[in-house]
Coordinates of C-alpha atoms and ligand atoms in Angstrom, one line a residue:
Chain A
M1 CA 135.9 113.3 86.7
S2 CA 138.4 113.0 89.5
K3 CA 137.9 110.6 92.3
I4 CA 137.3 111.7 95.9
P5 CA 138.8 109.7 98.7
L6 CA 136.2 108.9 101.4
Q7 CA 136.6 107.4 104.8
F8 CA 133.8 106.6 107.2
R9 CA 132.5 104.1 109.7
H10 CA 130.3 101.4 108.2
N11 CA 128.5 99.4 110.8
G12 CA 131.3 100.1 113.3
R13 CA 134.1 99.3 110.8
E14 CA 136.4 101.9 109.2
V15 CA 136.1 101.8 105.4
A16 CA 138.0 103.8 102.8
I17 CA 136.9 104.1 99.2
F18 CA 137.2 106.4 96.2
V19 CA 134.0 107.8 94.8
D20 CA 133.2 110.0 91.7
G21 CA 132.0 113.4 92.7
G22 CA 128.2 113.3 92.8
T23 CA 128.0 109.6 93.8
N24 CA 125.2 109.0 96.2
L25 CA 125.6 107.1 99.4
L26 CA 123.3 104.3 98.2
V27 CA 125.5 103.5 95.2
A28 CA 128.6 103.8 97.4
L29 CA 127.3 101.3 99.9
R30 CA 126.0 98.8 97.4
E31 CA 128.6 99.0 94.6
L32 CA 131.8 100.0 96.3
I33 CA 131.4 98.6 99.8
G34 CA 129.2 95.6 98.7
D35 CA 126.5 96.1 101.4
M36 CA 123.4 95.1 99.5
T37 CA 121.0 95.7 102.4
P38 CA 119.9 99.2 101.5
K39 CA 117.7 98.7 98.5
F40 CA 117.2 100.9 95.4
G41 CA 113.5 101.6 95.1
C42 CA 113.1 104.9 93.3
G43 CA 116.4 106.7 93.7
Q44 CA 114.6 110.0 94.4
G45 CA 113.4 110.0 98.0
G46 CA 109.9 108.6 97.4
C47 CA 109.9 105.0 98.9
G48 CA 112.2 104.8 101.9
T49 CA 113.8 101.4 101.1
C50 CA 117.3 102.9 100.9
S51 CA 117.0 104.2 104.5
V52 CA 120.2 104.1 106.6
M53 CA 121.3 105.8 109.8
I54 CA 124.0 108.5 109.8
D55 CA 125.4 109.3 113.2
G56 CA 122.2 107.8 114.7
E57 CA 119.8 109.8 112.5
L58 CA 117.6 108.3 109.7
H59 CA 118.5 109.3 106.2
L60 CA 117.6 108.3 102.7
S61 CA 120.9 107.1 101.2
C62 CA 119.7 107.7 97.6
L63 CA 119.5 111.5 98.4
T64 CA 122.7 111.7 100.4
L65 CA 125.9 112.6 98.6
A66 CA 128.5 110.0 99.6
E67 CA 131.2 112.6 100.3
T68 CA 129.1 114.1 103.1
V69 CA 129.5 111.1 105.3
T70 CA 133.3 111.6 105.6
G71 CA 134.3 110.9 109.2
R72 CA 130.8 109.9 110.2
S73 CA 129.2 106.7 111.2
V74 CA 126.8 104.9 108.8
E75 CA 124.6 102.1 110.0
T76 CA 122.7 99.8 107.7
L77 CA 120.5 96.8 108.1
D78 CA 123.7 94.6 107.6
G79 CA 124.9 95.8 111.0
M80 CA 121.6 95.2 112.8
K81 CA 122.1 91.5 113.8
Q82 CA 123.8 91.0 117.1
G83 CA 126.3 88.3 116.2
P84 CA 124.4 85.2 115.3
N85 CA 121.2 86.6 116.9
L86 CA 118.6 88.5 115.1
H87 CA 117.8 92.0 116.5
P88 CA 114.5 92.0 118.4
L89 CA 113.0 94.0 115.6
Q90 CA 114.0 91.4 113.0
R91 CA 112.6 88.7 115.2
A92 CA 109.3 90.6 115.6
F93 CA 109.1 91.2 111.9
A94 CA 109.4 87.4 111.3
D95 CA 106.9 86.6 114.1
N96 CA 104.4 89.1 112.9
F97 CA 104.6 88.1 109.2
A98 CA 105.7 91.7 108.5
A99 CA 107.6 90.9 105.3
Q100 CA 106.4 89.3 102.1
C101 CA 108.6 90.2 99.1
G102 CA 110.9 91.9 101.6
Y103 CA 111.9 94.8 99.4
C104 CA 110.7 97.4 101.9
T105 CA 111.9 95.5 104.9
P106 CA 115.5 97.0 105.2
G107 CA 114.1 100.5 105.2
M108 CA 111.2 99.6 107.5
L109 CA 113.6 98.1 110.0
M110 CA 116.0 101.1 109.9
A111 CA 113.0 103.5 110.3
A112 CA 111.8 101.4 113.2
K113 CA 115.2 101.3 114.9
A114 CA 115.6 105.0 114.5
L115 CA 112.3 105.5 116.2
L116 CA 112.9 103.1 119.1
D117 CA 116.4 104.5 119.7
R118 CA 115.0 107.9 120.4
N119 CA 111.6 106.8 121.8
P120 CA 111.5 103.2 123.3
S121 CA 107.8 103.2 124.0
P122 CA 106.1 104.9 121.1
S123 CA 102.3 105.1 120.6
R124 CA 100.7 103.5 117.5
D125 CA 100.4 106.9 115.9
E126 CA 104.1 107.6 116.5
V127 CA 104.9 104.2 114.9
I128 CA 102.8 105.1 111.9
E129 CA 104.4 108.6 111.7
A130 CA 107.9 107.0 111.9
I131 CA 107.3 104.7 108.9
S132 CA 105.3 107.1 106.8
G133 CA 108.2 107.7 104.4
N134 CA 108.3 104.0 103.6
I135 CA 106.1 102.4 101.0
C136 CA 105.1 98.7 101.3
R137 CA 103.3 97.0 98.4
C138 CA 102.6 93.7 100.1
T139 CA 101.7 93.7 103.8
G140 CA 99.1 96.5 104.2
Y141 CA 101.4 97.9 107.0
E142 CA 99.4 96.5 109.8
P143 CA 101.8 93.6 110.5
I144 CA 104.7 96.0 110.4
I145 CA 103.1 98.3 112.9
N146 CA 102.3 95.4 115.1
A147 CA 105.8 94.1 115.0
I148 CA 107.3 97.5 116.0
L149 CA 104.7 97.8 118.8
A150 CA 105.6 94.3 120.0
V151 CA 109.2 95.3 120.5
A152 CA 108.3 98.6 122.0
G153 CA 106.0 96.8 124.5
G154 CA 108.8 94.5 125.5
R155 CA 106.9 91.5 124.0
V156 CA 110.0 90.5 122.0
S157 CA 113.5 90.1 123.4
A158 CA 116.7 89.2 121.7
Chain B
M1 CA 82.2 120.7 104.1
T2 CA 80.6 117.5 105.2
R3 CA 82.0 114.0 105.5
H4 CA 79.5 111.4 104.5
R5 CA 79.7 107.8 105.8
G6 CA 78.8 105.1 103.3
R7 CA 78.9 101.3 103.3
G8 CA 79.2 99.0 100.2
M9 CA 79.3 95.3 99.7
A10 CA 80.7 93.0 96.9
S11 CA 80.7 89.3 96.4
I12 CA 82.9 87.5 93.9
N13 CA 83.6 84.1 92.5
Y14 CA 87.2 83.7 91.5
P15 CA 88.5 81.0 89.1
I16 CA 91.8 79.3 90.2
G17 CA 94.3 79.2 87.3
M18 CA 93.9 80.1 83.7
N19 CA 93.0 78.7 80.3
L20 CA 95.4 79.9 77.6
G21 CA 96.4 76.7 75.9
G22 CA 96.3 74.4 79.0
D23 CA 97.7 75.2 82.4
P24 CA 100.5 72.9 83.5
S25 CA 103.1 73.0 86.3
Q26 CA 105.8 70.5 87.0
A27 CA 107.8 69.5 90.1
L28 CA 110.7 67.1 90.8
V29 CA 111.4 65.7 94.3
H30 CA 114.5 63.8 95.2
S31 CA 116.3 62.7 98.4
N32 CA 119.8 63.6 99.2
P33 CA 122.1 61.0 100.8
S34 CA 121.5 62.8 104.1
G35 CA 117.8 61.7 104.0
K36 CA 116.6 65.3 103.4
F37 CA 114.5 66.0 100.4
T38 CA 114.8 68.7 97.7
V39 CA 111.8 69.9 95.7
A40 CA 112.9 71.4 92.4
L41 CA 110.6 73.9 90.9
S42 CA 110.8 76.9 88.7
S43 CA 107.7 78.5 90.2
I44 CA 108.3 81.9 91.7
D45 CA 107.8 82.8 95.4
L46 CA 107.5 86.5 95.4
G47 CA 106.5 86.8 99.0
Q48 CA 103.1 85.0 98.9
G49 CA 104.5 81.9 100.6
M50 CA 104.7 79.3 97.9
K51 CA 107.9 77.9 99.2
S52 CA 106.4 77.3 102.6
V53 CA 103.2 75.8 101.2
T54 CA 104.9 73.5 98.7
R55 CA 107.3 72.4 101.5
Q56 CA 104.4 71.5 103.7
I57 CA 102.7 69.6 100.9
C58 CA 105.8 67.7 100.1
A59 CA 106.6 66.8 103.7
E60 CA 103.0 65.7 104.4
T61 CA 102.9 63.5 101.2
L62 CA 106.3 61.9 101.9
G63 CA 105.5 61.4 105.6
V64 CA 108.6 63.2 106.8
P65 CA 109.1 66.3 109.0
V66 CA 108.8 69.6 107.3
E67 CA 112.3 70.5 108.4
D68 CA 113.6 67.7 106.2
V69 CA 112.3 69.3 103.0
Y70 CA 114.1 72.0 101.1
V71 CA 112.4 73.9 98.2
D72 CA 114.7 75.0 95.5
T73 CA 112.9 77.3 93.1
A74 CA 112.9 80.3 90.8
D75 CA 115.5 79.2 88.3
S76 CA 113.7 78.4 85.0
D77 CA 117.0 77.3 83.4
T78 CA 117.4 74.3 85.8
G79 CA 113.9 73.8 87.3
P80 CA 111.1 71.8 85.7
H81 CA 108.6 73.9 83.7
C82 CA 106.0 76.1 85.4
M83 CA 103.5 78.5 83.8
G84 CA 104.2 81.0 86.5
S85 CA 103.0 82.6 89.7
F86 CA 99.8 84.4 88.5
A87 CA 96.1 83.7 88.2
S88 CA 96.0 82.5 91.8
R89 CA 97.3 79.2 90.5
G90 CA 100.4 78.6 92.7
T91 CA 99.0 76.6 95.6
H92 CA 96.6 74.6 93.4
R93 CA 98.7 73.8 90.3
V94 CA 102.2 73.7 91.8
G95 CA 100.9 72.1 95.0
N96 CA 99.3 69.3 93.0
A97 CA 102.5 68.8 91.0
V98 CA 104.6 68.6 94.1
M99 CA 102.1 66.2 95.6
A100 CA 102.3 63.9 92.6
A101 CA 106.2 64.0 92.6
A102 CA 106.3 63.4 96.4
R103 CA 103.9 60.4 96.0
E104 CA 106.2 58.8 93.5
A105 CA 109.3 59.5 95.6
R106 CA 107.5 58.1 98.6
G107 CA 106.8 54.9 96.7
V108 CA 110.6 54.4 96.0
M109 CA 111.5 55.3 99.6
M110 CA 109.1 52.6 100.9
E111 CA 110.5 50.1 98.4
A112 CA 114.0 50.9 99.6
A113 CA 113.0 50.7 103.2
A114 CA 111.2 47.3 102.5
E115 CA 114.4 45.9 101.1
E116 CA 116.4 47.0 104.2
L117 CA 113.8 45.7 106.6
E118 CA 113.1 42.6 104.5
V119 CA 109.4 43.0 104.5
N120 CA 106.8 43.9 101.9
A121 CA 106.6 47.7 101.2
A122 CA 102.8 47.6 101.6
D123 CA 103.3 46.7 105.3
L124 CA 105.2 49.8 106.0
E125 CA 104.2 53.2 107.2
T126 CA 105.9 56.5 108.0
D127 CA 105.6 58.2 111.5
G128 CA 106.0 61.7 110.2
R129 CA 109.1 62.2 112.4
G130 CA 111.7 60.7 110.0
N131 CA 111.1 57.0 110.6
I132 CA 109.6 54.2 108.6
H133 CA 108.3 51.1 110.4
V134 CA 106.3 47.9 110.0
K135 CA 102.6 48.6 110.6
G136 CA 101.7 47.4 114.1
A137 CA 105.4 46.8 115.0
P138 CA 107.0 50.2 115.6
H139 CA 110.2 48.6 116.8
R140 CA 110.9 47.2 113.3
S141 CA 111.9 50.6 112.1
I142 CA 114.5 52.4 110.0
S143 CA 115.1 56.2 109.7
T144 CA 114.6 57.9 106.4
K145 CA 118.2 58.9 106.6
D146 CA 119.4 55.3 106.7
V147 CA 117.0 54.5 103.9
A148 CA 118.5 57.3 101.8
I149 CA 122.0 56.1 102.5
A150 CA 121.1 52.5 101.7
A151 CA 119.4 53.6 98.4
Q152 CA 122.4 55.7 97.4
F153 CA 125.3 53.5 98.4
K154 CA 124.0 50.0 98.5
Q155 CA 120.9 49.5 96.4
G156 CA 121.9 52.0 93.7
R157 CA 118.5 53.7 93.3
T158 CA 117.3 57.2 93.4
I159 CA 114.6 58.1 95.8
S160 CA 112.9 60.5 93.5
G161 CA 109.6 61.4 91.9
R162 CA 108.2 63.4 89.0
G163 CA 105.0 65.3 89.1
I164 CA 102.9 67.3 86.7
F165 CA 99.5 68.9 87.1
L166 CA 97.8 69.9 83.9
V167 CA 94.4 71.4 83.5
P168 CA 93.9 70.9 79.7
L169 CA 92.7 73.7 77.4
S170 CA 89.0 74.1 77.5
E171 CA 87.8 75.0 74.0
V172 CA 84.7 77.0 73.4
N173 CA 81.7 74.9 72.3
P174 CA 80.9 76.6 68.9
E175 CA 77.2 75.7 69.3
T176 CA 76.5 77.0 72.8
G177 CA 79.5 79.3 73.5
E178 CA 80.1 77.3 76.7
M179 CA 83.5 76.4 78.1
S180 CA 84.9 75.5 81.5
P181 CA 88.0 77.5 81.9
A182 CA 88.6 76.6 85.6
T183 CA 88.2 73.5 87.7
C184 CA 87.5 75.2 90.9
Y185 CA 86.5 78.6 92.2
A186 CA 87.2 80.5 95.4
H187 CA 84.7 83.0 96.8
A188 CA 84.7 86.2 98.8
C189 CA 82.4 88.8 100.2
L190 CA 83.6 92.1 101.5
V191 CA 81.9 95.1 103.2
A192 CA 83.7 98.4 103.0
E193 CA 82.9 101.5 105.0
V194 CA 84.2 104.8 103.8
D195 CA 84.0 108.5 104.5
V196 CA 83.6 110.8 101.5
D197 CA 84.4 114.5 101.9
D198 CA 82.0 116.4 99.6
E199 CA 84.3 119.5 99.5
T200 CA 87.6 117.8 98.6
G201 CA 86.3 114.6 97.0
E202 CA 88.6 112.6 99.2
V203 CA 87.7 109.1 100.2
A204 CA 88.9 107.7 103.5
M205 CA 88.7 104.0 104.5
I206 CA 87.0 103.5 107.8
R207 CA 86.8 99.7 108.1
M208 CA 86.5 96.5 106.1
D209 CA 84.8 93.2 107.0
S210 CA 85.3 90.2 104.8
A211 CA 84.8 86.5 104.4
Y212 CA 86.9 84.4 102.1
E213 CA 86.2 80.8 101.0
L214 CA 89.5 79.4 99.6
G215 CA 89.4 75.7 100.1
R216 CA 91.5 74.4 102.9
A217 CA 93.9 76.9 104.3
L218 CA 97.2 74.9 104.3
N219 CA 99.0 77.6 106.2
P220 CA 96.5 79.8 108.0
R221 CA 99.1 82.5 109.0
L222 CA 100.2 82.9 105.4
V223 CA 96.6 83.0 104.2
E224 CA 95.9 85.8 106.7
Q225 CA 99.0 87.6 105.7
Q226 CA 97.9 87.5 102.0
L227 CA 94.4 88.6 102.9
V228 CA 95.5 91.5 105.1
G229 CA 98.1 92.8 102.6
G230 CA 96.1 92.1 99.4
A231 CA 93.1 94.1 100.6
W232 CA 95.3 97.2 100.6
M233 CA 96.4 96.5 97.0
G234 CA 92.7 96.4 96.3
V235 CA 92.1 99.8 98.0
S236 CA 95.1 101.2 96.1
H237 CA 93.6 100.2 92.8
A238 CA 90.2 101.5 93.9
L239 CA 91.3 104.9 95.0
Y240 CA 94.9 105.7 94.0
E241 CA 97.0 103.9 91.4
T242 CA 97.0 104.6 87.8
P243 CA 99.8 105.2 85.2
E244 CA 97.3 107.1 83.0
P245 CA 94.9 109.2 85.0
Y246 CA 93.2 110.6 81.9
Y247 CA 93.2 107.4 79.9
P248 CA 93.1 107.1 76.9
E249 CA 94.8 110.5 77.0
P250 CA 98.4 109.7 78.2
V251 CA 98.8 113.2 79.7
H252 CA 99.7 113.9 83.3
G253 CA 101.0 110.4 83.9
P254 CA 102.8 110.0 87.2
R255 CA 106.6 110.2 87.2
D256 CA 107.4 109.1 90.7
F257 CA 105.9 107.8 94.0
V258 CA 104.8 111.4 94.9
E259 CA 102.5 111.3 91.9
Y260 CA 101.9 107.6 91.6
L261 CA 99.9 107.2 94.8
M262 CA 99.6 104.2 97.1
P263 CA 98.2 104.0 100.6
G264 CA 100.7 104.8 103.3
P265 CA 100.7 103.4 106.9
G266 CA 98.5 106.4 107.9
D267 CA 95.7 105.4 105.5
I268 CA 94.9 101.9 106.8
C269 CA 91.9 100.9 108.8
P270 CA 90.7 97.9 110.8
H271 CA 89.9 94.8 108.7
D272 CA 88.1 91.9 110.2
I273 CA 88.5 88.7 108.2
A274 CA 86.7 85.4 108.4
V275 CA 88.2 82.4 106.5
L276 CA 85.8 79.6 105.5
E277 CA 87.3 76.3 104.4
R278 CA 85.5 74.2 101.9
P279 CA 88.1 71.8 100.6
A280 CA 88.3 71.6 96.8
P281 CA 88.0 68.0 95.5
D282 CA 90.9 68.5 93.1
G283 CA 93.1 70.7 95.3
P284 CA 96.2 69.6 97.1
F285 CA 94.8 68.6 100.5
G286 CA 91.8 70.5 99.4
A287 CA 93.5 73.9 98.9
K288 CA 92.5 76.5 96.3
G289 CA 94.5 79.5 97.5
P290 CA 93.8 83.1 98.2
G291 CA 95.8 84.7 95.3
E292 CA 94.5 87.7 93.4
M293 CA 91.1 87.3 95.2
C294 CA 92.7 89.1 98.2
A295 CA 92.4 92.4 96.2
N296 CA 89.4 91.8 94.0
P297 CA 86.3 92.3 96.1
V298 CA 87.7 95.5 97.6
L299 CA 87.2 97.5 94.4
P300 CA 83.5 97.0 93.8
A301 CA 82.8 97.3 97.6
V302 CA 84.6 100.6 97.8
A303 CA 82.8 101.9 94.6
N304 CA 79.4 100.9 96.2
A305 CA 80.3 102.5 99.5
I306 CA 81.1 105.8 97.7
F307 CA 77.7 105.6 96.0
N308 CA 76.1 104.9 99.4
A309 CA 77.8 107.9 100.9
V310 CA 77.2 110.6 98.4
G311 CA 75.0 109.1 95.6
V312 CA 77.6 109.1 92.8
R313 CA 78.2 106.0 90.7
I314 CA 81.8 106.1 89.5
D315 CA 82.7 103.2 87.1
D316 CA 86.1 104.4 86.2
L317 CA 89.2 103.4 88.3
P318 CA 90.8 104.7 90.3
I319 CA 88.1 106.8 92.0
T320 CA 90.1 109.9 92.5
P321 CA 89.0 113.0 94.4
E322 CA 88.6 114.8 91.0
K323 CA 86.2 112.2 89.7
V324 CA 84.2 112.2 93.0
L325 CA 84.0 116.0 93.0
R326 CA 83.0 116.3 89.3
A327 CA 80.3 113.7 89.8
I328 CA 78.9 115.4 93.0
K329 CA 78.8 118.7 91.1
A330 CA 77.1 117.1 88.1
Q331 CA 74.2 115.9 90.3
G332 CA 74.0 119.1 92.2
G333 CA 75.4 118.0 95.5
A334 CA 76.0 115.0 97.6
R335 CA 72.9 112.7 97.9
P336 CA 73.5 110.2 100.7
Q337 CA 71.7 107.0 100.1
A338 CA 69.8 104.9 102.7
R339 CA 72.0 102.9 104.9
R340 CA 71.1 99.3 105.7
Ligands
LIG401 S1 115.5 104.6 96.8 FE1 115.8 106.2 98.3 S2 113.8 106.7 98.8 FE2 113.4 105.3 97.2
LIG402 S1 107.0 93.3 102.0 FE1 106.9 93.7 99.8 S2 107.1 95.9 99.8 FE2 106.9 95.5 101.9

């Protein structure tokens, strides 16, 4: 199979790679760019841990063909920190004990960021809705919901 | 269609650790020339907080700040042996091993400090902030860092300690059938409230109230995190998860997370938790640990709540809508039980 050249913005930085036709964005990010923050949970859209933002919109990278992001902007958890400082959502997750094994955490944080970017003061139900595509085995969701609400309520700052 | 509210309760005793040929864990503690300490383990922290708890245990035993302790774990090639993170044994078994290792390392640290201060080691104490001083004379003091440097570069000794905690195999008494497979037990009681829909068979969690007795809670926030999250694993086993829905028939097994169900963020309900602390005589600082018990009482409590709601007794997990509906049909309709 011939390789396809692919150029896009990865957390604000231009990257150029060659992918096989049919490669999904999750594999391209992890194996070709070396960004291990999007996780492989199921590879078929059922768990949400591979969530990334494409042009500011939440997407499952395991279900996105890599070639479709040509010329677009892809944001992952790796780009979330602001320099040496944690993003307020990351801080709130730590403060609220919203991660245990941490496998769902990258996807949860991306889903939370996508929500707050478009709706800075969501209700509890809107938070629940926003993370409904993400499965967590460990936390029982409550600490995650509380962490997101803490940021939305301005109780955590950078 | 009617939704029936039901309430169910369950109480459990839960043995800490296991009894398959003895239950040991080991730990090694040593100081670095910087005066910081490393705990070497091969026990796994998979999110339950064992690194934090063993770090606390080590710091407390050594008498140094918790920031001065680093826990290096999860490599069974280089770490000392551990049976594993299961059977709710981490805090108790690994914690005891760390405590023993830290005690031995503390002994050497005090000897090294005594040599530097030219006093008897028995006259020294730690202040928990990184200093060792003569009892009653805090100005005659040396930092743990300077002790580590002296031990390393002058005295030529390692400030280190070895620890093992072993609960030996308990054999069955052939006469009486008795054995004592565990040295301590944790306890829990949980009340679950559910709604059962008699048309769809679906069960919704309404609320949970629980009390857990788990020895001393060495890190109360981590204990709470375990109890909150673990309860939902219990709900998941009670109502959703199975690789073989028609066991022992292997048919219709789930192939993905759309078919292998788990609670999502929209399924959760309020859960009020009380933690009771009865220190265990053989636990590290009295701890037993929450462990698997976080999930265990939920299953019988939910099954009892379903019985209370619609009068069907389902003893096969998970309690799927299909099983609830078939049982309701078999008894000719929902029969709500008395609520107490
Ligand atoms: S890995 Fe993409 S949704 Fe599970
Ligand atoms: S923290 Fe383990 S899956 Fe969410």
